[in-house]
Short mmCIF file of C-alpha atoms and ligand atoms in Angstrom, two decimals:
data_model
loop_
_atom_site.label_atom_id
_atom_site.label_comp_id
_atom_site.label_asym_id
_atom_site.label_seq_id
_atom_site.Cartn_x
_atom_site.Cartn_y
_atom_site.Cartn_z
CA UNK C 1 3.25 102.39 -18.35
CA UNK C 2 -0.05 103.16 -16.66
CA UNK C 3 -2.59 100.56 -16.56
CA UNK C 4 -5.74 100.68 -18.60
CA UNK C 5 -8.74 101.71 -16.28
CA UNK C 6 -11.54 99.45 -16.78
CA UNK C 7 -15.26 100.07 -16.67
CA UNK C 8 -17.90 98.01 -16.00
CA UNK C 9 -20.88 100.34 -16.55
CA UNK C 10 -22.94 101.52 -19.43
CA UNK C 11 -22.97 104.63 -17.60
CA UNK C 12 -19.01 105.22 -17.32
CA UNK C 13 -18.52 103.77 -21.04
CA UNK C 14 -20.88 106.64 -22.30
CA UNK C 15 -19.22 109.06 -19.57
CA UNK C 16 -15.81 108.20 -21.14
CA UNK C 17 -16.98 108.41 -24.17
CA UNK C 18 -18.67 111.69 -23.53
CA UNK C 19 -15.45 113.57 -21.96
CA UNK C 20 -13.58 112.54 -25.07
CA UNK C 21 -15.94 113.86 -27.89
CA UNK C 22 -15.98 117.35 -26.13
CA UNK C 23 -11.83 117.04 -26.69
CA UNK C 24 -12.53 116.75 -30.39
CA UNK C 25 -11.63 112.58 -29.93
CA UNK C 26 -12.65 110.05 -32.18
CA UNK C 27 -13.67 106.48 -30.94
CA UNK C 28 -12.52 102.69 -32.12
CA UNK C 29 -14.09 99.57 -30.15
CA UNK C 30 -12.87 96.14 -30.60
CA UNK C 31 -15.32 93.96 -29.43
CA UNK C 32 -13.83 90.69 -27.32
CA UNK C 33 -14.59 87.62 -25.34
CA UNK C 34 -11.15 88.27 -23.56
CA UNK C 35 -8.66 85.64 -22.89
CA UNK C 36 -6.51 88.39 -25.09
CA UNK C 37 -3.79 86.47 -27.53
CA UNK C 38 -2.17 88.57 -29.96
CA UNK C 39 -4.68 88.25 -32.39
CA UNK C 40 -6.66 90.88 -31.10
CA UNK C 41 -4.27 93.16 -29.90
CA UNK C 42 -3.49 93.01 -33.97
CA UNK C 43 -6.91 94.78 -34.21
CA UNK C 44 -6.29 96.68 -31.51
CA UNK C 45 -3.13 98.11 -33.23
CA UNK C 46 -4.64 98.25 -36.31
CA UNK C 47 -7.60 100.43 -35.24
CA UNK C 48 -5.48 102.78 -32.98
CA UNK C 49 -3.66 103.82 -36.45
CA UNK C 50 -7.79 104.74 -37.22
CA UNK C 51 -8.74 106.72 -34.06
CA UNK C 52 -7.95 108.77 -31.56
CA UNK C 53 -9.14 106.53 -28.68
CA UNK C 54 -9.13 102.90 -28.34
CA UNK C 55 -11.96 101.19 -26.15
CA UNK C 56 -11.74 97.16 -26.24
CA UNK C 57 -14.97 95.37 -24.52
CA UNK C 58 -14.40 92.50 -22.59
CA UNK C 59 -17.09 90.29 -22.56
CA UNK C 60 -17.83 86.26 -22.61
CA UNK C 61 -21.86 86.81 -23.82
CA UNK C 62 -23.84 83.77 -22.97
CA UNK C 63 -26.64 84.74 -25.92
CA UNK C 64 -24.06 83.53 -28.66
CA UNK C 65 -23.57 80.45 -26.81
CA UNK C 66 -26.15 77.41 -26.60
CA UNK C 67 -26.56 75.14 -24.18
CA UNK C 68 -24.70 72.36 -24.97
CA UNK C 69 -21.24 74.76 -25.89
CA UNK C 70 -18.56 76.02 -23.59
CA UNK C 71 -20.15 79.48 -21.98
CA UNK C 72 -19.27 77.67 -18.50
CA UNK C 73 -15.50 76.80 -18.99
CA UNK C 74 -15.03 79.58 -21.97
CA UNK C 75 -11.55 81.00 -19.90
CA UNK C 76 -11.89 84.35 -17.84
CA UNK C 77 -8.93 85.79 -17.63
CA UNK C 78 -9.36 89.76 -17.07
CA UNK C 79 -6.27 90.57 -15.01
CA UNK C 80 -3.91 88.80 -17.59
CA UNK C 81 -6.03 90.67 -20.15
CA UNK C 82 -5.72 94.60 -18.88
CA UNK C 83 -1.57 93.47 -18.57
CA UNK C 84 -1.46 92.40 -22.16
CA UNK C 85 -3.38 95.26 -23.39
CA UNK C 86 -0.53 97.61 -21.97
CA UNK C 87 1.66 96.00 -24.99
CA UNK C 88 -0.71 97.85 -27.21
CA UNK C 89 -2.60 101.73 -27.43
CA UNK C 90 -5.59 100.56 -25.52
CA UNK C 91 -7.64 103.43 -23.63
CA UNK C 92 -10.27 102.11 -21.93
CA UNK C 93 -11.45 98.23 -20.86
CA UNK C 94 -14.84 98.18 -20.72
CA UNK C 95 -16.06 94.98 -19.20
CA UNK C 96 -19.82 94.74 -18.46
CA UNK C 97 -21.24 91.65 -15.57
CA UNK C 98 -24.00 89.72 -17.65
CA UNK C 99 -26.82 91.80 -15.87
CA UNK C 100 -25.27 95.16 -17.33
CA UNK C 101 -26.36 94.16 -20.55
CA UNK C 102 -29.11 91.80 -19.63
CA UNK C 103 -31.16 92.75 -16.86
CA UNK C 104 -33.91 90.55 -16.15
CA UNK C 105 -36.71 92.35 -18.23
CA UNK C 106 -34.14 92.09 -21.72
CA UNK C 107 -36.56 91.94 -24.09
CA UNK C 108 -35.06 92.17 -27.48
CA UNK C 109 -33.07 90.09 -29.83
CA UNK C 110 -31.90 91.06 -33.08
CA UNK C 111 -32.47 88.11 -36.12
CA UNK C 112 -30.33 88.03 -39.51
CA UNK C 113 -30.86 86.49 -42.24
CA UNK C 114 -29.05 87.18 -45.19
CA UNK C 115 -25.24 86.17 -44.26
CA UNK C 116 -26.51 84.84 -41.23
CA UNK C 117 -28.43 82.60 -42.44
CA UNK C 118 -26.50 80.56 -45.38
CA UNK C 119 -25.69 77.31 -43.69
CA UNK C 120 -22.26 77.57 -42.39
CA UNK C 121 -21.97 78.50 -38.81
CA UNK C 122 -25.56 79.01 -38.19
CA UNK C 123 -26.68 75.39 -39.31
CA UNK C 124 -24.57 74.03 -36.40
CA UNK C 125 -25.31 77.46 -34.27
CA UNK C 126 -28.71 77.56 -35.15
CA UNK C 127 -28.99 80.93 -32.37
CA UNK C 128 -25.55 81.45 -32.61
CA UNK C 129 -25.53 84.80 -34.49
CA UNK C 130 -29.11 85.86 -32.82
CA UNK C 131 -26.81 86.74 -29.86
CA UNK C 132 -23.85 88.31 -32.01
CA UNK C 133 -26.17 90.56 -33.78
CA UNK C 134 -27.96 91.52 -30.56
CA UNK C 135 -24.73 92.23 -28.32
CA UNK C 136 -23.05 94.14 -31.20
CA UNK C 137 -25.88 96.27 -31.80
CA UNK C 138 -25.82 97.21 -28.25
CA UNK C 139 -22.36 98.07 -27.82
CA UNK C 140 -22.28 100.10 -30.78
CA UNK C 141 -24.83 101.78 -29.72
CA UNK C 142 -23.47 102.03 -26.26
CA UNK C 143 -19.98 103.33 -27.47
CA UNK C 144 -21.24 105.49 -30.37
CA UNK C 145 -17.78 104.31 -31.92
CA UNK C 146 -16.68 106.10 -35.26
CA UNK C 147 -15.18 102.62 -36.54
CA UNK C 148 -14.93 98.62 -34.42
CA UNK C 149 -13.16 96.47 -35.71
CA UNK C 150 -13.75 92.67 -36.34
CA UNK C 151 -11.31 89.68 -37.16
CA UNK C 152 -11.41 87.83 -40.55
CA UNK C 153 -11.03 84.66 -38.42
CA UNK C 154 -14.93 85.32 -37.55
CA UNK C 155 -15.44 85.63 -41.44
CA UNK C 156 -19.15 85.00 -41.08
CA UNK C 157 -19.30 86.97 -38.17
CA UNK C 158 -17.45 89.70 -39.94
CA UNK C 159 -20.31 89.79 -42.93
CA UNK C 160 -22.94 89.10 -40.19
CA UNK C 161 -22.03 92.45 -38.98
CA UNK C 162 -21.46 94.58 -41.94
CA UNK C 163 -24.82 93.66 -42.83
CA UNK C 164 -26.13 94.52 -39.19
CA UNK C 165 -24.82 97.78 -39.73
CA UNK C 166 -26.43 98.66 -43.02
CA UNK C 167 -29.61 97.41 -42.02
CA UNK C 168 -29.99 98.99 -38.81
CA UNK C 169 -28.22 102.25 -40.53
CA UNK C 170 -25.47 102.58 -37.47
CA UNK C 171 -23.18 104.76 -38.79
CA UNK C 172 -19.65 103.15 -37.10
CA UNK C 173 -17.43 102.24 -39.95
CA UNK C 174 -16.43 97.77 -39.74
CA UNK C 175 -12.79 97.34 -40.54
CA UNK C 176 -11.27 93.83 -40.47
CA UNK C 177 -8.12 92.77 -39.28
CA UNK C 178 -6.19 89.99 -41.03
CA UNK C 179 -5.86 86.64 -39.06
CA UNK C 180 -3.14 85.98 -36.98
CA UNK C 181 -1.52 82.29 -37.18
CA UNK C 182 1.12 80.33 -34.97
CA UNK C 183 3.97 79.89 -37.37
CA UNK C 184 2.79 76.44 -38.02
CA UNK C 185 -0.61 77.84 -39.41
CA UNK C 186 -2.84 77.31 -36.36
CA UNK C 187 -4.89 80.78 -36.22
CA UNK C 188 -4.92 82.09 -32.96
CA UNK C 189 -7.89 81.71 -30.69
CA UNK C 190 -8.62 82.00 -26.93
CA UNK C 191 -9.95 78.06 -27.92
CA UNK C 192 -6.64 76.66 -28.40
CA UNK C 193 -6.00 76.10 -25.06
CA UNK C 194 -8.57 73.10 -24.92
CA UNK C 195 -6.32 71.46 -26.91
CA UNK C 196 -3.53 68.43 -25.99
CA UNK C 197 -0.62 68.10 -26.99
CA UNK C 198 -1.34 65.57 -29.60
CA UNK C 199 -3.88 67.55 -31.07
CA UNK C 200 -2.40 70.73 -30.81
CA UNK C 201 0.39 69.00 -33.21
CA UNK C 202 -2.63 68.19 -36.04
CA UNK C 203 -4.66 71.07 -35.71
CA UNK C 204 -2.36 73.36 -37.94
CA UNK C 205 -3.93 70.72 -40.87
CA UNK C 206 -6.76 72.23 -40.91
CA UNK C 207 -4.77 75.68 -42.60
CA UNK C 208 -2.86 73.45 -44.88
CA UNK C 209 -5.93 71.50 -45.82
CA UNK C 210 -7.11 75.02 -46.98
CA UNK C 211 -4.18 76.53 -48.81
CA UNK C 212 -3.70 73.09 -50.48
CA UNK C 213 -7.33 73.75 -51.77
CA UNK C 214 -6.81 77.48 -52.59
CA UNK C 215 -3.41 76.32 -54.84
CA UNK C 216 -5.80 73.87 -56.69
CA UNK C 217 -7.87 76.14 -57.51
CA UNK C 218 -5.49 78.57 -58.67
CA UNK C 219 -3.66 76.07 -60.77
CA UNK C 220 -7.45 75.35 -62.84
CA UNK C 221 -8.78 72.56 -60.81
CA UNK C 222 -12.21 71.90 -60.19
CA UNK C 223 -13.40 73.62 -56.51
CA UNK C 224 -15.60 70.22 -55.93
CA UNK C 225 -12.87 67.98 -56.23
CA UNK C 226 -9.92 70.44 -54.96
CA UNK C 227 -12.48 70.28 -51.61
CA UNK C 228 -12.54 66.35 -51.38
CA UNK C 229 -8.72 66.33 -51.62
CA UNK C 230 -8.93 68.39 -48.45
CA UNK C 231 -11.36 67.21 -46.86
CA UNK C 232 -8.87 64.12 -47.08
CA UNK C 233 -6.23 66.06 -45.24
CA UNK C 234 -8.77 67.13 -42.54
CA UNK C 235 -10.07 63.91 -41.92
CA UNK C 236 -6.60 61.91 -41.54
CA UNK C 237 -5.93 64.56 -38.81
CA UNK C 238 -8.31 62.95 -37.03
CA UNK C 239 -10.86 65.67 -37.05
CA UNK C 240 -14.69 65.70 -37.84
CA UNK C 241 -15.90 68.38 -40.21
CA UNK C 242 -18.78 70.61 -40.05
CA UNK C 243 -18.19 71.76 -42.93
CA UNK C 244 -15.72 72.47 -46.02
CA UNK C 245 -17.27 75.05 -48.44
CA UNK C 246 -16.73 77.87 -51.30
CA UNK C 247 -18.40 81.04 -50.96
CA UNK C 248 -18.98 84.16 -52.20
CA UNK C 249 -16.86 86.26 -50.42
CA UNK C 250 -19.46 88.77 -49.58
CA UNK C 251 -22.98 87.20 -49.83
CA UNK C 252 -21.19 83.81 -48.34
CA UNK C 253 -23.63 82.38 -51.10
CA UNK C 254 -22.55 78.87 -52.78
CA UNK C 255 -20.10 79.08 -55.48
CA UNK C 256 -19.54 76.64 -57.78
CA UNK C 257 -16.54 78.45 -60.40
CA UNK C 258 -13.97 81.32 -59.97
CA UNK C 259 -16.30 82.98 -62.55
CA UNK C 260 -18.78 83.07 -60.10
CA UNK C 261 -17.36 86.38 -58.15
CA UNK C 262 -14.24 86.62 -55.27
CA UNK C 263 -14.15 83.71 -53.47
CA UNK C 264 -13.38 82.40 -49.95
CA UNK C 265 -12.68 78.98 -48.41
CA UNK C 266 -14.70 78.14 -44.47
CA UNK C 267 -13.91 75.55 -42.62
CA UNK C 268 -15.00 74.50 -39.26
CA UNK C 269 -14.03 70.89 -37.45
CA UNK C 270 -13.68 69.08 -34.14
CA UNK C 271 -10.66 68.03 -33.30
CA UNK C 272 -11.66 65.84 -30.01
CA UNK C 273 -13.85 68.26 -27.71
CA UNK C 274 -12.17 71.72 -29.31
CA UNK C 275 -14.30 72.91 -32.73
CA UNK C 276 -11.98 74.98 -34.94
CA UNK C 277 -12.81 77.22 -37.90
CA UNK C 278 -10.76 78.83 -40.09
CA UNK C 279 -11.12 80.48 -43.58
CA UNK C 280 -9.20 82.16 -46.76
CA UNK C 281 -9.73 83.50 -49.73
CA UNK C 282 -8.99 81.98 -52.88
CA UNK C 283 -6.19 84.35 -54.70
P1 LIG Q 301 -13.37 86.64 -29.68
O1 LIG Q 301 -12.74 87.09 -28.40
O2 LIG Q 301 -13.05 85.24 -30.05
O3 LIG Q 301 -14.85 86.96 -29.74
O4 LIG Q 301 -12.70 87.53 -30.81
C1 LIG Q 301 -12.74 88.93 -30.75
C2 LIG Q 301 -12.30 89.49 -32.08
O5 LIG Q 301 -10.97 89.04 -32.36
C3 LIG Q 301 -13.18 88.99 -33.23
O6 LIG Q 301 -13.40 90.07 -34.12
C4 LIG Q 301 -12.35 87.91 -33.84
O7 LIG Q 301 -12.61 87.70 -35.21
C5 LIG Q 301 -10.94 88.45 -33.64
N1 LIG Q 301 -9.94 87.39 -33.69
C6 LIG Q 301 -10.01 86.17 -33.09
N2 LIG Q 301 -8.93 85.43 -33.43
C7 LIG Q 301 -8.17 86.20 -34.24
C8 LIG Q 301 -6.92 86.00 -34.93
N3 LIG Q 301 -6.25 84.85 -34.85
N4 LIG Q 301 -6.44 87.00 -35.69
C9 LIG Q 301 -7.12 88.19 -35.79
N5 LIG Q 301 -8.29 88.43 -35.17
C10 LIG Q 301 -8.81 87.46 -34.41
#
């Protein structure tokens, strides 16, 4: 099989983009930071059953990072990326240098609040979604994609952006993609590789500590209490939690009983200098 070309210009994305409308082509992006596990080339399968043409952006964007997380040693892996991505119905790479889409007069950001602003993610990534919102709206804009699609892993990040999209009335389509997991549990993520041995071997707790929640729940049992149990679970893993919460599966608003609406389970911990997050829904 051919390799996928990769561009690294707004230009040549819009070019491509271009040459396939005239053939009648319609458009999917999955958005990435790269270091490509098979998590994402899930989406990427997924959307390809969508759209004509697949575009997947590769690109580590130091406005959802602060300064005290791992932009620096975040891994940057390109070449291993483009060969993975021949496993899958990729069409184009398109993998912008930081000054492509931030050149030194950059002079917008795009704030959320709403989902991005209900005390999950955000309270311990206060500008964490500022730069999500901002670098999706530009490469939807730059793509003009019909649908991107965006992992459940992300689950705030995944209502972040439906609302982005409403709001700013883009008219791409968001489908999510289900969450890929090691067959202990772990979900996949480009992160995992910061971990040792040792903790590689507790980390899939974090997973159980949810579903043991989720069956709890099911079964009648308070959510309040059902969360202490795992926050038990979590904690004798040796990990520290951010937090442990119910949500509205949509709004992410607090939820206090099933009544309340469809629910979902978020999770995020450190498990010695890795954070993980993880999430399900309760059915
Ligand atoms: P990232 O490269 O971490 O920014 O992730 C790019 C996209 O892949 C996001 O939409 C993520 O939610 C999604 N993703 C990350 N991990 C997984 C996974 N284990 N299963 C499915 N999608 C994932």
């Amino acid at each position: 099989m051919t390799e996928v070309p990769v561009v690294t210009k707004v230009e040549e994305l819009r070019n491509f983009v271009r040459a396939k409308r005239l053939a009648g082509k319609s458009i999917g992006l999955t958005p990435t930071m790269g270091a490509l596990h098979a998590g994402h080339l899930s989406l990427v399968e997924i959307l390809s059953q969508h759209v004509d043409c697949v575009i997947v952006t590769i690109f580590v964007n130091p406005t959802q990072f602060s300064v005290n997380e791992d932009f620096g040693r975040y891994p940057r892996q390109l070449k291993e990326d483009i060969e993975k991505l021949l496993k899958v119905k990729a069409d184009l790479v398109f993998a912008p240098h930081v000054e492509e889409m931030y050149p030194s007069d950059f002079s917008t950001r795009v704030i959320m609040s709403g989902p991005a602003q209900v005390n999950l993610e955000d309270r311990f990534r206060p500008t964490h979604f500022e730069g999500v919102a901002t670098v999706v709206a530009k490469l939807l804009n730059q793509s003009q994609a019909d649908i991107a699609i965006f992992g459940e892993k992300d689950y705030q990040q995944l209502q972040v952006i439906r609302q982005l999209v409403r709001d700013l009335d883009i008219s791409t389509r968001i489908l999510a993609g289900p969450t890929l997991r090691e067959a202990d549990g772990l979900a996949l993520s480009s992160r995992n590789i910061y971990l040792s041995e040792d903790e590689r071997a507790k980390a899939p707790q974090l997973y159980l500590a949810l579903r043991s929640a989720v069956s709890q729940i099911l079964s009648g049992g308070d959510i309040s209490e059902a969360l202490k149990q795992s926050c038990e679970i979590i904690v004798n893993a040796g990990m520290k939690i951010d937090y442990l919460e119910a949500r509205h599966a949509e709004s992410l608003t607090p939820l206090r009983s099933m009544a309340e609406g469809p629910a979902r389970l978020l999770v995020a911990a450190h498990l010695g200098k890795t954070r993980l997050i993880d999430n399900i829904p309760v059915s």
